Amino acid sequence: MSSTLEREQIPARRRHRGNVLYPASTPYWFVAPFLVIFLAFLVFPIIYSLVISFSQWSAGSLHFRGLFQYSKLFSDGQFWHSLANTFIILIIQVPVMIGLAALFATLLNSPRLRWKPLFQLGFFLPILIDSVAYSMTWSFILDNHGLINHILNTFGIPSVNWLGNAVAAKVSIMLAITWHWTGYNVVILLGGMQSMPSEVYEAARVDGASAIRQWFSMTLPLLRPILLFEAVLSTIGTMQLFTEPFILTGGGPANSTLTPVLYLYKMGFQTFDFGYAAAIAYVLAIIIAVFSVIQMRLTRGGEI
Amino acid sequence: MSAKRRFTVSDFFLHLVVLIGFVVSVYPIYWMFVSSTQDNEQIFGQSTYLGFGHSLGANFHDLMVNSGINIFRAVGNSLEISIIATLIAVLLATLAGYAFAIYRFRGSKAMFNIFLISLMIPPQVTMIPLFILMSKFHLINTMWAVILPALVTVFGVFLMRQSFMTFPVELLDAARIDGLGEGRIFLRIVLPLMRPILSSLGILTFLASWTNLLWPLIVLDDASKYTIPVALSTLMSTQTSPNYGMIMLGASIATIPMLVIFLLLRKQFVSGIMSGFYR
């Protein structure tokens, strides 16, 4: 950390970087390795993917079919179903998770909380568990004879078929993702809170503002940009949901937890319909791009 | 504020709510480890869900002999792939970020804008063409099929460029006057000074590579090449009458390396996750 301090003490200088000459080719040598990899494994696939989505892949070669894959996709009930599932999951799960994260970050930041490092560590731990490992763990916890039903039974509530019922399966996916990602959002929020001026709070306390009042009129506005950004990042992440439904439900029952990426995987790498899978990927990319644009608008609005 | 305060009712509720959140966060992880020592009857029986069982040996034997995967091999593969991918990706991103921040050159703006656009495209778009590419070059079932696409961290270039914006250029000039070449300056002076941000980017890249399931699942189908997520996912799907304790033992073993890395590099871990968010 001391090195950052030293760096900041150096007065502003020209961005044009130094006065001593260097060979004109130098910058290109520095950029070249990344650029080669970037072109080969990102730019080329992105363009090639578009070509594939306009084609039919058979016997190792492409046959141009125009918009055939896209028109097939728009009348494919399973694809719409997967999009609908994703929207239902994200509309419920993202606000719940962000709300929980804001609540726990606030509580974990409270000066009256004891054993703070221990509690913060506990909230951080789920981030370290691999998605497959935690999905498997949750699939056993949610089993018909698992822990959650056991708890419900002790309160006299009958067992729920968590992974075998269309509605409950969606709830299960939401539970698992919320468990895994809430701590991540708490960590980010805590970082934001620690950079807040404590004098302001001191002043508010002297003026007799209640804790809840302080939170809504001071903490919330300061956290607003972070919360918005978290919401959009989570939304984009949820649109790409794969591991949790793949492990927990396999997309079932009756496609009630099928997601676009899971469908893409099935079409691309189980049916090997490359053209169709590429079209799915592009439609998904467009939907995500729309969300990214909204993200930029919102975060800019949040920072004012 | 006085140093000693009384423990009020609202303090009690504060601690209660935090404790509930803490237990919900930690308990599934605890349960994962505990159930790896239990047999099916214990896992789904009306037990307490707290104590260790006596089946660790049997589960371990089952995992090594009957599971169809080699979990330690998978840990090794994952470590190998993630370490190689991280080292190369961080180096490439640092070189490029350095050039964009320190030098002025033709085409840098255009390149930069293309990078920016590419950030908006989700990785799933590249999967089909990359699969075809990997098959053409006979890289399917090799670790390079996993590593090569992971080397493109556009985000890393942005992160490094941002950090180099405040780099003291006078230092570079001084080194140039002393007759050091540009490459040597980068290796001897720049890299050592950038260690904190390098470790942040390194941890982010490592985590992304370590937890990736979808792409390795597509390009690896030889059990001896499996990474941890792929190995675990087959553990779940290939068993007809699964030994759940064995599956949880596999999950526990797979979790340990990440926990160790976290304990060793706790500070860098948190700052890495932070810098990953504020892109």
XYZ file of C-alpha atoms in Angstrom:
583
model
C 0.000 0.000 0.000
C 2.912 2.353 0.705
C 3.911 2.259 -2.952
C 0.514 3.685 -4.010
C 0.965 6.554 -1.614
C 4.368 7.376 -2.988
C 3.040 7.235 -6.489
C 0.276 9.697 -5.756
C 2.711 12.252 -4.344
C 4.415 12.619 -7.675
C 3.022 15.750 -9.354
C 0.886 15.571 -12.465
C 2.860 15.081 -15.636
C 2.239 14.869 -19.303
C 0.411 11.749 -20.371
C 2.836 11.554 -23.212
C 5.130 9.612 -20.996
C 8.644 10.789 -20.518
C 11.162 12.757 -22.526
C 13.726 10.173 -23.480
C 13.259 8.515 -26.850
C 12.585 4.855 -27.398
C 12.311 2.870 -30.635
C 9.010 3.528 -32.452
C 8.318 -0.187 -32.778
C 8.471 -0.839 -29.032
C 4.770 -0.340 -28.239
C 3.779 -2.800 -30.937
C 6.013 -5.472 -29.470
C 4.271 -5.012 -26.149
C 0.763 -5.240 -27.617
C 1.458 -7.957 -30.194
C 1.252 -11.101 -27.975
C -2.103 -10.129 -26.545
C -3.380 -8.950 -29.898
C -2.587 -12.271 -31.583
C -4.445 -14.240 -28.906
C -7.271 -11.710 -28.935
C -7.767 -11.975 -32.685
C -7.450 -15.766 -32.792
C -9.571 -16.723 -29.802
C -12.055 -13.879 -29.522
C -12.493 -11.769 -32.667
C -12.331 -14.634 -35.137
C -14.785 -16.825 -33.178
C -17.228 -13.936 -32.773
C -17.309 -13.334 -36.530
C -17.248 -17.021 -37.450
C -20.088 -17.647 -35.022
C -22.241 -15.168 -36.931
C -21.458 -16.998 -40.176
C -22.321 -20.342 -38.588
C -25.625 -18.952 -37.312
C -26.622 -18.232 -40.932
C -25.769 -21.774 -41.975
C -26.496 -25.418 -41.516
C -23.568 -27.476 -40.278
C -23.466 -30.949 -41.737
C -20.675 -33.422 -42.371
C -17.990 -30.971 -41.345
C -18.948 -28.153 -43.694
C -21.229 -25.121 -43.711
C -24.206 -24.634 -46.012
C -25.607 -21.144 -46.205
C -29.238 -21.031 -45.100
C -29.810 -17.315 -44.507
C -32.073 -16.582 -41.572
C -33.356 -20.158 -41.369
C -31.911 -20.827 -37.884
C -33.284 -17.573 -36.516
C -36.787 -18.125 -37.863
C -36.698 -21.650 -36.443
C -35.552 -20.222 -33.122
C -38.365 -17.674 -32.923
C -40.962 -20.404 -33.259
C -39.188 -22.741 -30.821
C -41.288 -23.029 -27.674
C -38.421 -24.540 -25.673
C -36.214 -21.517 -26.309
C -38.959 -19.110 -25.233
C -39.578 -21.291 -22.241
C -35.897 -21.059 -21.274
C -35.962 -17.266 -21.633
C -39.126 -17.046 -19.540
C -37.542 -19.229 -16.831
C -34.505 -16.968 -16.727
C -36.610 -13.828 -16.435
C -38.716 -15.296 -13.647
C -35.564 -16.329 -11.782
C -33.817 -12.992 -12.175
C -36.829 -10.811 -11.417
C -37.258 -12.538 -8.059
C -33.728 -13.591 -7.166
C -31.741 -10.443 -7.987
C -33.766 -8.002 -5.820
C -33.919 -10.496 -2.945
C -30.184 -11.081 -3.072
C -29.263 -7.390 -3.387
C -31.645 -6.570 -0.537
C -30.118 -9.262 1.670
C -26.623 -8.078 0.751
C -27.479 -4.470 1.676
C -28.994 -5.607 4.973
C -26.062 -7.798 5.973
C -23.422 -5.334 4.795
C -25.053 -2.667 6.962
C -25.204 -4.963 9.979
C -21.647 -6.225 9.456
C -20.463 -2.630 9.279
C -22.140 -1.653 12.542
C -19.670 -0.433 15.189
C -21.726 -2.292 17.772
C -21.154 -5.698 16.232
C -18.718 -7.982 18.054
C -16.539 -10.693 16.495
C -16.684 -8.759 13.234
C -13.758 -10.481 11.434
C -15.232 -13.906 12.182
C -18.691 -12.958 10.881
C -17.254 -11.304 7.771
C -15.179 -14.395 7.064
C -18.314 -16.537 7.304
C -20.127 -14.440 4.716
C -17.106 -14.600 2.422
C -16.687 -18.396 2.488
C -19.406 -19.387 -0.046
C -17.490 -17.478 -2.754
C -14.667 -20.007 -2.395
C -16.802 -23.068 -3.051
C -16.794 -24.286 -6.619
C -20.170 -23.975 -8.398
C -20.430 -27.706 -9.035
C -19.465 -28.589 -5.452
C -22.012 -26.254 -3.912
C -24.734 -27.230 -6.384
C -24.224 -30.874 -5.425
C -24.336 -29.990 -1.752
C -27.594 -28.104 -2.247
C -29.104 -30.918 -4.273
C -28.687 -33.161 -1.205
C -29.881 -30.505 1.232
C -32.989 -30.060 -0.959
C -33.528 -33.807 -1.415
C -36.898 -35.293 -0.452
C -35.224 -36.693 2.655
C -32.765 -33.825 2.994
C -32.160 -31.179 5.602
C -34.705 -28.574 4.463
C -37.596 -31.031 4.430
C -36.388 -32.348 7.762
C -36.625 -28.827 9.213
C -40.055 -28.295 7.637
C -41.279 -31.590 9.105
C -40.178 -30.666 12.608
C -42.445 -27.612 12.311
C -45.265 -29.826 11.134
C -45.038 -28.715 7.512
C -45.195 -31.549 4.949
C -42.151 -32.235 2.730
C -41.760 -30.324 -0.512
C -40.492 -32.065 -3.637
C -37.930 -29.317 -4.160
C -36.258 -30.576 -7.311
C -39.210 -32.430 -8.810
C -41.892 -29.753 -8.857
C -41.936 -27.034 -11.532
C -42.322 -24.113 -9.138
C -40.204 -25.514 -6.302
C -37.372 -26.343 -8.714
C -37.113 -22.683 -9.705
C -37.113 -21.721 -6.028
C -34.322 -24.250 -5.428
C -32.171 -22.700 -8.142
C -32.798 -19.254 -6.656
C -31.921 -20.485 -3.162
C -28.633 -21.961 -4.334
C -27.548 -18.892 -6.339
C -28.539 -16.556 -3.528
C -26.502 -18.603 -1.073
C -23.447 -18.495 -3.323
C -23.517 -14.849 -4.390
C -24.922 -12.848 -1.467
C -21.559 -12.892 0.322
C -19.821 -11.576 -2.785
C -22.181 -8.609 -2.918
C -21.765 -8.062 0.829
C -17.977 -7.864 0.400
C -18.304 -5.271 -2.366
C -20.786 -3.202 -0.334
C -18.603 -3.360 2.762
C -15.719 -2.022 0.694
C -17.927 0.867 -0.417
C -19.119 1.558 3.122
C -15.642 1.674 4.588
C -14.790 4.571 2.296
C -17.658 6.647 3.696
C -16.856 9.636 5.892
C -17.592 8.774 9.539
C -17.835 12.456 10.488
C -21.105 12.757 8.600
C -22.592 9.966 10.678
C -21.264 11.516 13.838
C -22.961 14.791 12.926
C -26.235 13.049 12.103
C -26.133 11.241 15.431
C -25.586 14.520 17.288
C -28.563 15.960 15.417
C -30.631 13.061 16.719
C -31.283 11.170 13.482
C -32.372 7.576 14.119
C -30.316 4.692 12.731
C -32.997 3.790 10.196
C -33.378 7.409 9.140
C -29.589 7.704 8.763
C -29.525 4.603 6.611
C -32.194 5.800 4.201
C -31.030 9.398 3.903
C -27.256 8.862 3.950
C -26.080 5.292 3.499
C -28.512 4.347 0.746
C -27.718 7.321 -1.547
C -23.998 6.635 -1.141
C -24.442 2.951 -1.930
C -26.854 3.541 -4.795
C -24.289 3.313 -7.611
C -22.837 0.102 -6.169
C -26.262 -1.447 -5.673
C -27.332 -0.600 -9.205
C -24.124 -1.999 -10.619
C -24.480 -5.152 -8.553
C -28.037 -5.574 -9.806
C -26.998 -5.314 -13.429
C -23.962 -7.588 -13.050
C -26.170 -10.174 -11.325
C -28.744 -9.846 -14.075
C -26.133 -10.472 -16.756
C -24.781 -13.396 -14.727
C -28.252 -14.886 -14.362
C -28.839 -14.645 -18.121
C -25.807 -16.932 -18.489
C -26.955 -19.394 -15.841
C -25.706 -22.903 -16.550
C -23.947 -24.813 -13.776
C -26.693 -24.665 -11.138
C -29.564 -25.959 -13.312
C -27.185 -28.428 -15.006
C -26.287 -30.023 -11.662
C -29.440 -29.485 -9.606
C -32.213 -30.256 -12.068
C -30.744 -30.858 -15.524
C -33.261 -28.258 -16.728
C -36.258 -30.239 -15.489
C -38.850 -31.041 -14.450
C -40.575 -30.477 -17.812
C -38.083 -27.736 -18.791
C -39.132 -25.588 -15.838
C -35.488 -24.739 -15.059
C -34.154 -24.851 -18.613
C -31.963 -21.791 -19.263
C -30.781 -20.394 -22.618
C -27.169 -21.508 -22.030
C -28.275 -24.978 -20.947
C -30.380 -25.162 -24.116
C -27.416 -23.919 -26.158
C -25.260 -26.654 -24.630
C -27.840 -29.319 -25.442
C -28.332 -28.125 -29.029
C -24.633 -27.512 -29.685
C -22.892 -30.343 -27.928
C -25.462 -33.095 -27.459
C -27.415 -32.733 -30.721
C -24.421 -31.113 -32.515
C -26.663 -28.675 -34.355
C -23.976 -25.993 -34.577
C -25.920 -23.542 -36.718
C -28.849 -23.553 -34.346
C -26.643 -23.263 -31.247
C -24.794 -20.302 -32.778
C -28.126 -18.579 -33.420
C -29.132 -19.146 -29.784
C -25.817 -17.639 -28.681
C -26.324 -14.550 -30.820
C -29.868 -13.916 -29.652
C -28.646 -14.276 -26.081
C -25.779 -11.867 -26.805
C -28.226 -9.271 -28.128
C -30.408 -9.584 -25.034
C -27.342 -9.222 -22.803
C -26.113 -6.248 -24.847
C -29.439 -4.518 -24.226
C -28.898 -5.068 -20.513
C -25.327 -3.745 -20.778
C -26.586 -0.540 -22.357
C -29.129 -0.192 -19.562
C -26.241 -0.826 -17.163
C -24.231 2.068 -18.578
C -27.245 4.392 -18.438
C -28.096 3.423 -14.878
C -24.592 3.573 -13.428
C -24.030 6.922 -15.058
C -27.306 8.083 -13.521
C -26.240 6.679 -10.171
C -22.995 8.599 -10.082
C -24.673 11.842 -11.266
C -18.609 7.090 22.778
C -17.711 5.390 26.016
C -15.586 2.300 25.721
C -17.946 0.046 27.634
C -21.553 0.031 26.507
C -24.350 -2.049 27.805
C -25.600 -4.845 25.577
C -29.020 -3.464 24.620
C -32.052 -5.218 23.123
C -31.266 -3.830 19.690
C -27.701 -5.121 20.054
C -29.182 -8.533 20.753
C -31.246 -8.466 17.550
C -28.286 -7.168 15.568
C -26.206 -10.147 16.668
C -29.094 -12.568 16.199
C -29.715 -11.567 12.573
C -26.003 -11.584 11.725
C -25.650 -14.962 13.397
C -28.502 -16.402 11.315
C -26.853 -15.121 8.134
C -23.523 -16.518 9.291
C -24.966 -19.970 10.010
C -26.799 -20.098 6.675
C -23.559 -19.135 4.883
C -21.267 -21.532 6.689
C -23.479 -24.505 7.494
C -23.751 -25.973 3.948
C -19.950 -25.938 3.720
C -19.672 -27.589 7.119
C -22.302 -30.117 6.067
C -20.395 -30.885 2.868
C -17.359 -31.887 4.927
C -19.368 -33.721 7.587
C -21.435 -35.765 5.154
C -18.293 -36.949 3.405
C -17.730 -39.091 6.507
C -21.245 -40.523 6.488
C -23.117 -43.217 4.599
C -26.418 -42.742 2.753
C -28.472 -43.860 5.716
C -26.921 -41.204 7.920
C -27.087 -38.448 5.297
C -30.803 -38.867 4.647
C -31.728 -40.321 8.020
C -33.252 -38.345 10.838
C -29.829 -37.653 12.306
C -28.620 -34.424 13.827
C -26.798 -33.197 10.700
C -23.935 -32.083 12.892
C -21.715 -34.987 13.857
C -19.092 -36.830 11.872
C -19.852 -40.388 10.739
C -17.688 -43.456 10.469
C -17.705 -43.978 6.717
C -14.828 -41.748 5.650
C -12.650 -44.764 4.845
C -15.393 -46.531 2.899
C -16.284 -43.355 0.987
C -12.633 -42.742 0.172
C -12.230 -46.305 -1.082
C -15.372 -45.910 -3.170
C -14.138 -42.610 -4.589
C -10.776 -44.049 -5.569
C -12.022 -47.378 -6.943
C -15.638 -47.136 -8.097
C -16.243 -43.526 -9.059
C -14.869 -43.658 -12.613
C -12.783 -40.556 -11.972
C -9.500 -39.820 -10.252
C -10.188 -36.838 -8.038
C -6.510 -36.177 -7.268
C -5.712 -36.296 -10.946
C -8.503 -33.768 -11.496
C -7.094 -31.505 -8.774
C -3.698 -31.761 -10.474
C -5.178 -30.998 -13.906
C -7.095 -28.028 -12.542
C -4.010 -26.657 -10.796
C -1.881 -27.115 -13.908
C -4.420 -25.495 -16.237
C -5.284 -22.630 -13.892
C -1.664 -21.803 -13.045
C -0.446 -21.858 -16.653
C -3.476 -19.882 -17.874
C -3.110 -17.333 -15.088
C 0.619 -16.755 -15.577
C 0.364 -16.283 -19.339
C -2.872 -14.284 -19.236
C -1.532 -11.887 -16.610
C 1.719 -11.421 -18.524
C -0.065 -10.690 -21.829
C -2.557 -8.326 -20.221
C 0.210 -6.503 -18.354
C 2.310 -6.048 -21.480
C -0.652 -4.698 -23.438
C -1.959 -2.520 -20.600
C 1.522 -1.077 -20.143
C 1.792 -0.174 -23.816
C -1.622 1.535 -23.834
C -0.835 3.587 -20.737
C 2.830 4.465 -21.272
C 3.342 4.740 -25.027
C 1.610 6.755 -27.700
C 1.306 4.915 -30.953
C -0.728 4.734 -34.115
C -3.840 2.579 -33.935
C -3.955 2.456 -30.165
C -7.321 4.238 -30.001
C -8.903 1.953 -32.585
C -7.595 -1.152 -30.839
C -8.825 0.122 -27.545
C -12.339 0.690 -28.882
C -12.438 -2.806 -30.337
C -11.435 -4.188 -26.933
C -14.222 -2.190 -25.342
C -16.846 -3.588 -27.730
C -15.610 -7.153 -27.247
C -16.220 -6.851 -23.500
C -19.942 -6.664 -24.176
C -20.123 -10.006 -25.957
C -20.814 -12.996 -23.692
C -18.353 -15.896 -23.935
C -21.040 -18.344 -25.067
C -20.967 -16.739 -28.522
C -17.461 -18.054 -29.134
C -18.060 -21.637 -28.004
C -19.181 -23.232 -31.282
C -16.398 -21.702 -33.435
C -13.792 -22.380 -30.755
C -14.879 -26.006 -30.617
C -14.496 -26.291 -34.399
C -11.121 -24.530 -34.180
C -9.895 -26.841 -31.426
C -10.993 -29.931 -33.372
C -9.229 -28.702 -36.517
C -5.981 -28.299 -34.583
C -6.451 -31.630 -32.764
C -6.465 -29.929 -29.387
C -9.663 -31.575 -28.103
C -8.885 -33.510 -24.927
C -5.721 -31.533 -24.269
C -5.260 -28.898 -21.612
C -4.455 -26.323 -24.321
C -8.065 -26.437 -25.511
C -8.983 -25.108 -22.074
C -6.038 -22.740 -21.633
C -5.923 -20.911 -24.979
C -9.364 -19.222 -24.840
C -8.736 -18.344 -21.170
C -5.714 -16.251 -22.141
C -7.864 -13.479 -23.587
C -8.604 -11.273 -20.581
C -9.681 -7.988 -22.116
C -10.755 -6.897 -18.679
C -7.175 -7.520 -17.495
C -5.811 -5.150 -20.151
C -8.170 -2.431 -18.922
C -7.276 -3.066 -15.302
C -3.537 -2.921 -16.011
C -3.841 0.158 -18.212
C -5.706 1.903 -15.413
C -2.996 1.041 -12.888
C -0.171 2.140 -15.188
C -1.790 5.550 -15.677
C -0.309 6.634 -12.341
C 3.067 5.005 -12.884
C 6.025 7.394 -12.333
C 7.372 7.909 -15.857
C 10.466 9.679 -14.526
C 11.614 6.285 -13.358
C 11.426 4.961 -16.920
C 13.299 7.985 -18.280
C 16.030 7.553 -15.718
C 16.418 3.916 -16.696
C 16.531 4.840 -20.386
C 19.303 7.356 -19.709
C 21.163 4.605 -17.903
C 20.981 2.661 -21.139
C 18.406 -0.012 -20.241
C 16.323 -1.384 -23.123
C 12.519 -1.140 -23.054
C 12.081 -4.851 -22.413
C 14.551 -4.868 -19.572
C 12.926 -1.801 -18.010
C 9.619 -3.619 -18.032
C 11.006 -6.769 -16.421
C 13.377 -5.193 -13.892
C 11.581 -2.020 -12.843
C 7.934 -2.106 -13.840
C 6.882 -5.645 -12.914
C 8.293 -5.626 -9.366
C 6.553 -2.312 -8.614
C 3.201 -3.611 -9.813
C 3.034 -6.677 -7.599
C -0.186 -5.810 -5.710
C -2.286 -5.270 -8.823
C -0.656 -8.256 -10.550
C -1.729 -10.501 -7.705
C -5.265 -9.086 -7.843
C -5.551 -9.825 -11.536
C -3.876 -13.189 -11.020
C -6.398 -14.264 -8.387
C -9.320 -13.173 -10.558
C -7.994 -15.083 -13.555
C -7.237 -18.121 -11.433
C -10.739 -18.155 -9.907
C -12.381 -17.844 -13.322
C -10.320 -20.706 -14.697
C -10.694 -22.882 -11.599
C -14.506 -22.665 -11.466
C -15.241 -22.878 -15.190
C -17.438 -25.882 -15.942
C -19.035 -25.342 -19.341
C -16.041 -24.978 -21.643
C -13.904 -27.801 -20.149
C -17.029 -29.999 -20.214
C -17.244 -29.395 -23.956
C -13.599 -29.997 -24.888
C -12.553 -32.689 -22.399
C -14.150 -36.117 -22.582
C -11.287 -38.306 -21.496
C -11.626 -38.907 -17.732
C -7.867 -38.580 -17.187
C -8.003 -34.987 -18.509
C -10.956 -33.794 -16.430
C -10.730 -30.617 -14.393
C -12.380 -30.533 -10.962
C -15.760 -29.120 -12.038
C -16.032 -31.636 -14.898
C -14.958 -34.554 -12.704
C -17.463 -33.594 -10.008
C -20.288 -33.192 -12.496
C -19.725 -36.694 -13.910
C -19.585 -38.036 -10.367
C -23.122 -36.793 -9.980
C -24.504 -38.050 -13.269
C -22.915 -41.457 -13.839
C -23.905 -43.111 -10.584
C -27.073 -45.169 -10.775
C -27.405 -45.737 -7.041
C -25.115 -43.002 -5.800
C -23.075 -43.122 -2.636
C -23.771 -39.573 -1.520
C -21.021 -39.576 1.081
C -18.525 -40.391 -1.644
C -19.817 -37.542 -3.822
C -19.528 -35.115 -0.921
C -16.023 -36.396 -0.219
C -15.102 -35.571 -3.816
C -16.604 -32.109 -3.423
C -14.709 -31.597 -0.156
C -11.374 -32.626 -1.636
C -12.007 -30.313 -4.573
C -12.747 -27.409 -2.221
C -9.597 -27.705 -0.106
C -7.091 -26.164 -2.591
C -9.179 -22.994 -2.911
C -9.534 -22.702 0.867
C -5.758 -23.075 1.268
C -5.057 -20.442 -1.383
C -7.524 -18.119 0.307
C -5.927 -18.561 3.728
C -2.472 -17.875 2.295
C -3.481 -14.834 0.241
C -6.436 -13.421 2.122
C -5.752 -9.724 1.525
C -4.961 -10.112 -2.167
C -8.079 -12.229 -2.518
C -10.395 -9.541 -1.238
C -8.729 -6.765 -3.225
C -8.793 -9.005 -6.307
C -12.526 -9.491 -5.973
C -12.956 -5.759 -5.476
C -10.969 -4.837 -8.566
C -12.948 -7.421 -10.515
C -16.119 -5.601 -9.597
C -14.996 -2.050 -10.354
C -14.103 -2.638 -13.941
